Coordinates of N, CA and C and ligand atoms in Angstrom, one line a residue:
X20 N 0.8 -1.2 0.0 CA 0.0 0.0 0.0 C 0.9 1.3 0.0
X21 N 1.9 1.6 0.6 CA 2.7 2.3 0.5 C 3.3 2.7 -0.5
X22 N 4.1 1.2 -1.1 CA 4.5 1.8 -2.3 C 3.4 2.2 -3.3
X23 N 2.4 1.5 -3.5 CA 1.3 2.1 -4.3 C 1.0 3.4 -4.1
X24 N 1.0 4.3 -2.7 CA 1.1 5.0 -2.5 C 2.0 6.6 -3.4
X25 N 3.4 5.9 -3.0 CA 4.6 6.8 -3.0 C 4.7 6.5 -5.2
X26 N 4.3 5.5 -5.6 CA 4.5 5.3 -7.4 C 3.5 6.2 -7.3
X27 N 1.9 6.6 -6.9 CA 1.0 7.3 -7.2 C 1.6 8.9 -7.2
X28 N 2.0 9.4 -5.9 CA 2.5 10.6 -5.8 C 3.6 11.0 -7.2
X29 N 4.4 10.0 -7.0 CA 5.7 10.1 -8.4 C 5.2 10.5 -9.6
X30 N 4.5 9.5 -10.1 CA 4.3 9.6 -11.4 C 2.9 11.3 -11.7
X31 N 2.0 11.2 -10.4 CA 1.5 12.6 -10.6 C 2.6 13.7 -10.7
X32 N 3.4 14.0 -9.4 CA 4.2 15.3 -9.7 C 4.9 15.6 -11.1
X33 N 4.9 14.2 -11.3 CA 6.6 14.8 -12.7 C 5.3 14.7 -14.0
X34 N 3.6 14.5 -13.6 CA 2.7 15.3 -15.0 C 2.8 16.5 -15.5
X35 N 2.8 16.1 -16.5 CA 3.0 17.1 -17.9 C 1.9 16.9 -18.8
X36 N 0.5 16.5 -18.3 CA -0.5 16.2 -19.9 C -1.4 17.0 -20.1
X37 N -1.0 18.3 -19.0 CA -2.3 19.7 -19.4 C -1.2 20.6 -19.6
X38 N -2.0 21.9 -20.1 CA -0.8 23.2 -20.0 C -0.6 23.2 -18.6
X39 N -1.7 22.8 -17.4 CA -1.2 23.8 -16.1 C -0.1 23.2 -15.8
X40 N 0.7 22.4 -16.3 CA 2.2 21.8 -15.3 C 3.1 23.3 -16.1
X41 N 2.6 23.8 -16.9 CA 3.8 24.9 -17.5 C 3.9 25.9 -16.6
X42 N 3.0 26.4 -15.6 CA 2.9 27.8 -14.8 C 3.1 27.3 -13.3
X43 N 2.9 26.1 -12.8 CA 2.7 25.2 -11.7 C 4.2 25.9 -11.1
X44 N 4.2 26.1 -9.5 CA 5.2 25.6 -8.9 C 5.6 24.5 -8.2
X45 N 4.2 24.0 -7.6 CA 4.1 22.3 -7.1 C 3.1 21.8 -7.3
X46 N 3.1 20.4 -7.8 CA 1.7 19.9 -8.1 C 1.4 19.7 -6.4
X47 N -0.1 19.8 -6.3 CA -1.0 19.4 -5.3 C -1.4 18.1 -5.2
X48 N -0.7 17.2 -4.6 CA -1.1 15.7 -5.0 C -2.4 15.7 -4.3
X49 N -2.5 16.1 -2.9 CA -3.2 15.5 -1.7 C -2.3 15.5 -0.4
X50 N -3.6 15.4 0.8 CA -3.0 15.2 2.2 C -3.8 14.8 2.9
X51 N -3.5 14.5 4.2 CA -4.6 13.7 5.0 C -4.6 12.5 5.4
X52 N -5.0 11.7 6.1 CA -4.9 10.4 6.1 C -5.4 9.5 5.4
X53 N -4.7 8.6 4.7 CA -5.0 8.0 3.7 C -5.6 6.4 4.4
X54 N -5.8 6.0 5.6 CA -6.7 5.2 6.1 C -8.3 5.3 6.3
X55 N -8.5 6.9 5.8 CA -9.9 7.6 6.2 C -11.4 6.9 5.5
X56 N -11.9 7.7 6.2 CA -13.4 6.7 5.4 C -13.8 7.7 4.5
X57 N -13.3 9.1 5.0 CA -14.1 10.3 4.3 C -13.1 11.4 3.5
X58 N -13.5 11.7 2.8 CA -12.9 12.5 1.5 C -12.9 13.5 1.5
X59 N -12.5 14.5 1.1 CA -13.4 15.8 0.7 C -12.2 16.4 -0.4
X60 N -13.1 17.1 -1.4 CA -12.6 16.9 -2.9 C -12.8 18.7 -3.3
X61 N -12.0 19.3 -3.2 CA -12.2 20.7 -3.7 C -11.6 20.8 -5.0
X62 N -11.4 22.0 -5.7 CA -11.4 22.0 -6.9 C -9.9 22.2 -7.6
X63 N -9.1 23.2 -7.1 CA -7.8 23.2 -7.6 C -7.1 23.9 -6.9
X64 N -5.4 23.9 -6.6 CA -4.6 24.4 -5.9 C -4.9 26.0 -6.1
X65 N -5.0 27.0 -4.9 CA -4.5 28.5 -5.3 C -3.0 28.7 -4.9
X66 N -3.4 30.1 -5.2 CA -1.6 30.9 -4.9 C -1.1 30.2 -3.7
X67 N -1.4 29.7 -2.7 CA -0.5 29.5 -1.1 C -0.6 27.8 -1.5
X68 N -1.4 26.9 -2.4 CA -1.3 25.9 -2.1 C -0.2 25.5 -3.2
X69 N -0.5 26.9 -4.4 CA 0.8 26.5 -5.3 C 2.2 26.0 -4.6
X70 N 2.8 27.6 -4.0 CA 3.7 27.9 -3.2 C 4.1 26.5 -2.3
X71 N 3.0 26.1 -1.6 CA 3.4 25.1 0.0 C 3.3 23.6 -1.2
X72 N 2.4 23.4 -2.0 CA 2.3 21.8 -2.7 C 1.3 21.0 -1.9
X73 N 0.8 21.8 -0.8 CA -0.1 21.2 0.2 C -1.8 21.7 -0.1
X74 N -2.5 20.8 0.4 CA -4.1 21.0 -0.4 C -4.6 22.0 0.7
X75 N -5.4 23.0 0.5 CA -5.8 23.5 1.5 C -5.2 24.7 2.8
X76 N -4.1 25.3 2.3 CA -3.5 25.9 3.6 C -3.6 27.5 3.4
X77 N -4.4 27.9 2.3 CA -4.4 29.3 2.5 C -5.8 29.4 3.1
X78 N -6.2 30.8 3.4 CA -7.4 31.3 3.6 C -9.1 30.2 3.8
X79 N -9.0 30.0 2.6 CA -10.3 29.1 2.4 C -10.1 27.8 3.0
X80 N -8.4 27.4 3.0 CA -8.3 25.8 4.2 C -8.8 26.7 5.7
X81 N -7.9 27.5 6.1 CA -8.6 28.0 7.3 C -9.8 27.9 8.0
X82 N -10.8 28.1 7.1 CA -12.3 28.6 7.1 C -12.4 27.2 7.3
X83 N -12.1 25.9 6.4 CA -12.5 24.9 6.3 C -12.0 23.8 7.5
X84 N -10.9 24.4 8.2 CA -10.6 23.9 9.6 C -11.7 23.8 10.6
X85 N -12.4 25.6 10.4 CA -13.1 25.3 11.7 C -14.6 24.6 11.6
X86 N -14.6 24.6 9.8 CA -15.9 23.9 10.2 C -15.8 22.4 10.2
X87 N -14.3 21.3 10.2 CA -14.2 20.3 10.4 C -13.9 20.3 11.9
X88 N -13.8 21.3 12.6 CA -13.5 21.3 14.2 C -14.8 21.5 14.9
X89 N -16.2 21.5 13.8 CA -17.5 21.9 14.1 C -17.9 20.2 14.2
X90 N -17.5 19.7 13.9 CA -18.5 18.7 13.7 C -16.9 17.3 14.4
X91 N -16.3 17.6 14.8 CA -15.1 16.6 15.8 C -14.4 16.2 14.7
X92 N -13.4 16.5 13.0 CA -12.9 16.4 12.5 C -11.7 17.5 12.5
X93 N -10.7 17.0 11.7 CA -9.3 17.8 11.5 C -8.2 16.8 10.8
X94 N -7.5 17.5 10.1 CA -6.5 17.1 9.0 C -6.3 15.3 8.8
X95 N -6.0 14.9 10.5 CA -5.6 14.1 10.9 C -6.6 12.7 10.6
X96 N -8.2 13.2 10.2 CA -8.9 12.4 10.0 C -9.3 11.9 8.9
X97 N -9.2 12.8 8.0 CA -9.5 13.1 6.8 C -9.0 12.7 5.6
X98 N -9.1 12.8 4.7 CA -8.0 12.8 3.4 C -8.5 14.2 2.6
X99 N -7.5 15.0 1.7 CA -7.9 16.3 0.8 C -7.2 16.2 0.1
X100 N -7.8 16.3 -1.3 CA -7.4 16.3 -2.5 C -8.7 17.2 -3.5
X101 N -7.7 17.3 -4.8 CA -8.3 18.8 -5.7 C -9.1 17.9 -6.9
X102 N -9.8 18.2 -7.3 CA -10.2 17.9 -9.2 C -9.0 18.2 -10.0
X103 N -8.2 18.8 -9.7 CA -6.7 19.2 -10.7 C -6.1 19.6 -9.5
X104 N -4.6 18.7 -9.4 CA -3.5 18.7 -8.9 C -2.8 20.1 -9.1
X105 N -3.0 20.9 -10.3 CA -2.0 22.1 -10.4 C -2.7 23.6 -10.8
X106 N -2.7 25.1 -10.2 CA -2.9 25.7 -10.1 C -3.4 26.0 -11.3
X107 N -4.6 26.5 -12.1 CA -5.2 27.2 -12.4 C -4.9 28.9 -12.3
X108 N -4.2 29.4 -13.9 CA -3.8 30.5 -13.9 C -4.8 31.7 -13.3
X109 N -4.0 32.8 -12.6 CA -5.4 33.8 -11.8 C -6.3 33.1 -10.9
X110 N -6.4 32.2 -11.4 CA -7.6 31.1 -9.7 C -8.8 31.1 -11.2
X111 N -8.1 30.8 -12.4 CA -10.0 30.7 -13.2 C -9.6 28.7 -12.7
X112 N -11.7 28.7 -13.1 CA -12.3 27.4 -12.9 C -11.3 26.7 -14.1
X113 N -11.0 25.7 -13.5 CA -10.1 24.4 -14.6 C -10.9 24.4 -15.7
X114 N -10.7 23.9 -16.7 CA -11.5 23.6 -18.1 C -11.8 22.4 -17.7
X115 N -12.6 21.9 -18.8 CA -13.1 20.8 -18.9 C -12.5 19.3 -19.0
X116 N -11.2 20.4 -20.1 CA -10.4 18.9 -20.6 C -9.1 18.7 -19.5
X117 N -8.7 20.0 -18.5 CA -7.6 19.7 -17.9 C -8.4 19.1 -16.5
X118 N -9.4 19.2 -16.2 CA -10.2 18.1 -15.3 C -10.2 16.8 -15.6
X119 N -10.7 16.5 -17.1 CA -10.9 15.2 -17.2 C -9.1 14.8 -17.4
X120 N -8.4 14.6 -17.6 CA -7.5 14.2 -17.8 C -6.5 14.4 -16.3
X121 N -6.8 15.4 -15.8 CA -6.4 15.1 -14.2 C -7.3 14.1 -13.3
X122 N -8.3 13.8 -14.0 CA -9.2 13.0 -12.8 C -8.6 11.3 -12.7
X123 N -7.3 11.1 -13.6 CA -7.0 9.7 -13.2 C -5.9 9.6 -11.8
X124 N -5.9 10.7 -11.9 CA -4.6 10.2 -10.1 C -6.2 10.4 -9.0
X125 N -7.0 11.5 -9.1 CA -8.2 11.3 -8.2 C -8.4 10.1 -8.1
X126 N -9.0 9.7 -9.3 CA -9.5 8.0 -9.6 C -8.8 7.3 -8.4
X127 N -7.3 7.1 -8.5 CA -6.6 6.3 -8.4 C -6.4 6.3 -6.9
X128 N -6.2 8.1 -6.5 CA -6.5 8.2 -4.9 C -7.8 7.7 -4.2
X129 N -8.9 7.7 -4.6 CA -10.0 7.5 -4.0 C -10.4 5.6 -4.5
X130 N -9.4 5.0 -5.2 CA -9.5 3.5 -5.4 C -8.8 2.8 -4.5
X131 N -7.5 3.8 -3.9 CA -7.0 3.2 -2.5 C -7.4 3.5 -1.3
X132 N -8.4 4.3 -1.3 CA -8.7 4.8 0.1 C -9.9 4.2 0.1
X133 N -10.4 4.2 -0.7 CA -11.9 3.2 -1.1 C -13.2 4.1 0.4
X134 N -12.8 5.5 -0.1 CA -13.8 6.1 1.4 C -15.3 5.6 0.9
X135 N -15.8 5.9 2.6 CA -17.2 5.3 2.2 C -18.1 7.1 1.9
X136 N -17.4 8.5 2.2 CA -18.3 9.5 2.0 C -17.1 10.2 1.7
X137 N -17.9 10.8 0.5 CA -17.1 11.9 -0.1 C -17.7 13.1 -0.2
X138 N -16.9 14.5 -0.3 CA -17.5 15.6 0.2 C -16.9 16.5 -0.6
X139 N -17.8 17.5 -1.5 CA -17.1 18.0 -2.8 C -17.4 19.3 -2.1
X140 N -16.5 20.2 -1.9 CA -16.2 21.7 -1.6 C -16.4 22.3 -2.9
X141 N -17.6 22.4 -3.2 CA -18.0 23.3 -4.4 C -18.3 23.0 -5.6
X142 N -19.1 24.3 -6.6 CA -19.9 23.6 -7.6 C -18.7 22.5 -8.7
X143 N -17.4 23.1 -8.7 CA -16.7 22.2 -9.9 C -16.8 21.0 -9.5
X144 N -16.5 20.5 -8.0 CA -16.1 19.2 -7.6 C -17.3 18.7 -7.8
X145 N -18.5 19.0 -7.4 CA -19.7 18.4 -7.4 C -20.2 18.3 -8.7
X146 N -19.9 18.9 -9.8 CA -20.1 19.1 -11.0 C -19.9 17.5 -11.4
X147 N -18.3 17.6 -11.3 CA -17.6 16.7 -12.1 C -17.6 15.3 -11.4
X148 N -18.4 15.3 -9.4 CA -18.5 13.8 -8.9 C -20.3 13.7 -8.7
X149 N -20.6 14.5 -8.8 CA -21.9 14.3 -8.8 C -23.0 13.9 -9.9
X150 N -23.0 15.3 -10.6 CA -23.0 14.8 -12.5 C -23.4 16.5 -12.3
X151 N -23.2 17.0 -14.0 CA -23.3 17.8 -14.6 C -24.8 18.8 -13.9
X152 N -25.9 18.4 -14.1 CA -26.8 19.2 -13.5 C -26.6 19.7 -12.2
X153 N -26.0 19.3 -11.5 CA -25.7 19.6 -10.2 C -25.9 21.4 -10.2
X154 N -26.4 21.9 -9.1 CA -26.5 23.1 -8.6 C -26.8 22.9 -7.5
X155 N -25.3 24.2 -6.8 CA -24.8 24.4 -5.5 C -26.2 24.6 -4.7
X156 N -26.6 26.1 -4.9 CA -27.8 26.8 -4.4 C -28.8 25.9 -3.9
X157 N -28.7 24.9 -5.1 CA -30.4 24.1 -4.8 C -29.9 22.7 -4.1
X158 N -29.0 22.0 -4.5 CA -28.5 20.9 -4.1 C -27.7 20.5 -3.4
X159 N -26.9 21.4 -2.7 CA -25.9 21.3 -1.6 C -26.8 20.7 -0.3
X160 N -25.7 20.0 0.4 CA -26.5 19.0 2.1 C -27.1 18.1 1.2
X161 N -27.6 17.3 0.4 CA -28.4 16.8 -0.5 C -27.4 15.4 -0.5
X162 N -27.8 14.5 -0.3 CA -26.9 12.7 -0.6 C -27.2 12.5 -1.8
X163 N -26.0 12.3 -2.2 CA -26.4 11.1 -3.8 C -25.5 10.1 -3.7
X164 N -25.9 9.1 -4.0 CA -25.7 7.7 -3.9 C -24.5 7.0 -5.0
X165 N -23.4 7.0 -5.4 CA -23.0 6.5 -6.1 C -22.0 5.4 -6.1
X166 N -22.1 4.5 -6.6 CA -21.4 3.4 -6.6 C -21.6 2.8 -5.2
X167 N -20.4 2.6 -4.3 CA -20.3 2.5 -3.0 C -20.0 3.5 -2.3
X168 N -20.1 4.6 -2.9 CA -20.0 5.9 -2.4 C -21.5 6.8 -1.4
X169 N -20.9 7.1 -0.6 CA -22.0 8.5 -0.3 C -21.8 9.8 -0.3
X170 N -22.0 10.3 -1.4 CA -21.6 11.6 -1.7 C -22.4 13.0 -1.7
X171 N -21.4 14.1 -0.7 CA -22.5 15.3 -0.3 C -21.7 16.9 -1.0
X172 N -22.1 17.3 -1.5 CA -21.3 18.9 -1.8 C -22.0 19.8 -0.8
X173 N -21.0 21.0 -0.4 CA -21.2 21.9 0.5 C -20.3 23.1 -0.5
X174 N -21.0 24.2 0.0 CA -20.5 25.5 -0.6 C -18.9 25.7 -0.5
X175 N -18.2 26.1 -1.4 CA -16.6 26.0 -1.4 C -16.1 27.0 -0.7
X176 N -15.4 26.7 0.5 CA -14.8 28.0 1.5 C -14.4 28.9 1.0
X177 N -13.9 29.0 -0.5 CA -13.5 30.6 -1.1 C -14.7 31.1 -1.0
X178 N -16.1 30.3 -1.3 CA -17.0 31.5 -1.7 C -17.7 31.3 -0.7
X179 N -17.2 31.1 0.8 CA -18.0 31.5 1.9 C -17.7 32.3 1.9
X180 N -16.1 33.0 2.2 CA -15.6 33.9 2.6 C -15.9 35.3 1.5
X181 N -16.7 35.0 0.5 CA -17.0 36.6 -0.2 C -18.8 36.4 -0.1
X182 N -19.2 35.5 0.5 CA -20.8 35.5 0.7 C -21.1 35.0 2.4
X183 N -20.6 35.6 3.3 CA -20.7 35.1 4.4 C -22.0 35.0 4.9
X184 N -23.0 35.1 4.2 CA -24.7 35.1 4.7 C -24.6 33.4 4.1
X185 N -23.7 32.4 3.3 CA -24.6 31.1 3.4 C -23.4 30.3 4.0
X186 N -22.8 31.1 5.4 CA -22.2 30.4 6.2 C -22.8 29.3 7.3
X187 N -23.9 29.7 7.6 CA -25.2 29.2 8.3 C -25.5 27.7 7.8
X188 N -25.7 28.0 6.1 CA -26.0 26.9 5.1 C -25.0 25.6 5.4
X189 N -23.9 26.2 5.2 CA -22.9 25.0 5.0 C -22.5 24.5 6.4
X190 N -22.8 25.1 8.0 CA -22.8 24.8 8.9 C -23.3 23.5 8.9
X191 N -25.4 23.6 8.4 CA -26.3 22.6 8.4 C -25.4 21.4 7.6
X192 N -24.7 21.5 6.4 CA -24.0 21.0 5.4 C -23.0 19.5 6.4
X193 N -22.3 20.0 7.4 CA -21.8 20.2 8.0 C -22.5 18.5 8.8
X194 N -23.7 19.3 9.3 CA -24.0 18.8 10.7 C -24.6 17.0 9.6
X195 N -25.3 17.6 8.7 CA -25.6 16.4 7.7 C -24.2 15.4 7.5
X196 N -22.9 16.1 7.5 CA -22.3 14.9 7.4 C -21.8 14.3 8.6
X197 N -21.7 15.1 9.7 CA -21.7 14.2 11.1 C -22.8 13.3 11.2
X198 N -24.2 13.2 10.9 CA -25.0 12.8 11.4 C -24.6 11.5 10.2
X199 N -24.4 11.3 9.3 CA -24.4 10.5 8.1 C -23.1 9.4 8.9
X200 N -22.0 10.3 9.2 CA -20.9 9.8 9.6 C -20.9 8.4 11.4
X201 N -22.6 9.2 11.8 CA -22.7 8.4 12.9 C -23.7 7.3 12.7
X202 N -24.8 7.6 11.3 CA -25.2 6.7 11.2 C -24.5 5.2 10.5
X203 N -23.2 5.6 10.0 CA -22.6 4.7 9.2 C -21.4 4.1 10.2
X204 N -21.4 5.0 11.3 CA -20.5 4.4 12.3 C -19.2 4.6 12.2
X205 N -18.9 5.5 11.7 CA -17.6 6.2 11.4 C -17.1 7.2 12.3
X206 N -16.3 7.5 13.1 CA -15.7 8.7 13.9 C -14.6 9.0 12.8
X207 N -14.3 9.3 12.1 CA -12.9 9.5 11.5 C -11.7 9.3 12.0
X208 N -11.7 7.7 11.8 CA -10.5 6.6 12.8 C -9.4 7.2 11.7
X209 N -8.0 7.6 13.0 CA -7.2 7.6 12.8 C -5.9 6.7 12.5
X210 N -4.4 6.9 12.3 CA -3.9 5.4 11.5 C -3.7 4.4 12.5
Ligands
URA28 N1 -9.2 25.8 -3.2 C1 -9.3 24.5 -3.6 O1 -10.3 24.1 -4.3 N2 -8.4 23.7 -3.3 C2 -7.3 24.0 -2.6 O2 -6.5 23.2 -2.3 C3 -7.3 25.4 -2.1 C4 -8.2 26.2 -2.5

C-alpha cells in the first residue's frame, strides 16, 4: 500500500498532460490520512497551495478547519485532494479537458482509500463527482448515492468567505455529514 502510495504521488508530480504543469510551482497531490473513510474533494490548488504543494493551507483551508472542528474532525482524520493537482492560472475554474485528464490520479486516490463518504467543496467538484446538473444553491447538504460511495457537496470555503450570509448553510452542510458519519459508524479513525 505504501509503495502504491509513494509510485502514485511520483508519477502525478513529474505530470506534464495539461498546459497547467507549464505555470505550476508544485503539483497538489493530496494530504490527510490516507486510512480515512471520508474525502473531501475541492477543486484546484491556489496561490499558497501553489507555493506550499499542500491542499488547503491558505485562507479558504482555514475557514474549512473550523468547520471540520465543528462537527469533531481535522486534518488528521481526513484525506484532501483537488479535481486538478496544479494551479489554475489567476484562480480561473479548470477547463473541462484539464479536469478530465487530471481526474486519473483522483480516480486512483479515491480506489485506495476506497472512502465510504465523499465531500465535494464546491460547484466544480460536485459538478464533475456528482454529475453535470448539479446546482450548488439548490443541491448542496443533498446525498447522492454512487457506486459504493456517499456523496455530499457543501459550498466552497472561497465563496463562503465573499458571501458570508450562506455560512449558516454549510454549517447545516456540515451537521448532515456528522449525522451521516454516525449513522454509518464512522468517527474519522485515525492510523
Ligand atoms: N481551493 C481548492 O479548491 N483547493 C485548494 O487546495 C485550495 C483552495
Amino acid at each position: 500500500m505504501a509503495n502504491a502510495w509513494s509510485d502514485l504521488r511520483d508519477k502525478c508530480t513529474q505530470c506534464k498532460e495539461c498546459q497547467l504543469f507549464e505555470k505550476r510551482t508544485n503539483v497538489v497531490f493530496g494530504d490527510g490520512n490516507p486510512m480515512t473513510d471520508i474525502m473531501f474533494i475541492g477543486e484546484g490548488p491556489g496561490e499558497q497551495e501553489d507555493i506550499k504543494g499542500r491542499a488547503f493551507v491558505g485562507p479558504a483551508g482555514l475557514l474549512l478547519d473550523r468547520y471540520l472542528d465543528y462537527i469533531g474532525l481535522d486534518r488528521t482524520k481526513i484525506y484532501i485532494a483537488n479535481i486538478v493537482k496544479c494551479r489554475p492560472p489567476q484562480n480561473r475554474d479548470p477547463l473541462e479537458q484539464e479536469q478530465e485528464i487530471c481526474m486519473q490520479w483522483l480516480r486512483a486516490q479515491v480506489r485506495l482509500i476506497r472512502p465510504k463518504i465523499i465531500v465535494c467543496l464546491g460547484r466544480i467538484a460536485a459538478k464533475k463527482l456528482i454529475g453535470p446538473d448539479f446546482r450548488i444553491t439548490v443541491d448542496h447538504g443533498k446525498w447522492f448515492e454512487r457506486g459504493s460511495f456517499h456523496i455530499i457537496a457543501t459550498y466552497h470555503p472561497a465563496a463562503l468567505l465573499r458571501a458570508p450570509d450562506k455560512k449558516g448553510e454549510a454549517l447545516d452542510d456540515f451537521l448532515e455529514i456528522e449525522k451521516k458519519m454516525n449513522e454509518l459508524g464512522l468517527f474519522g479513525k485515525e492510523d
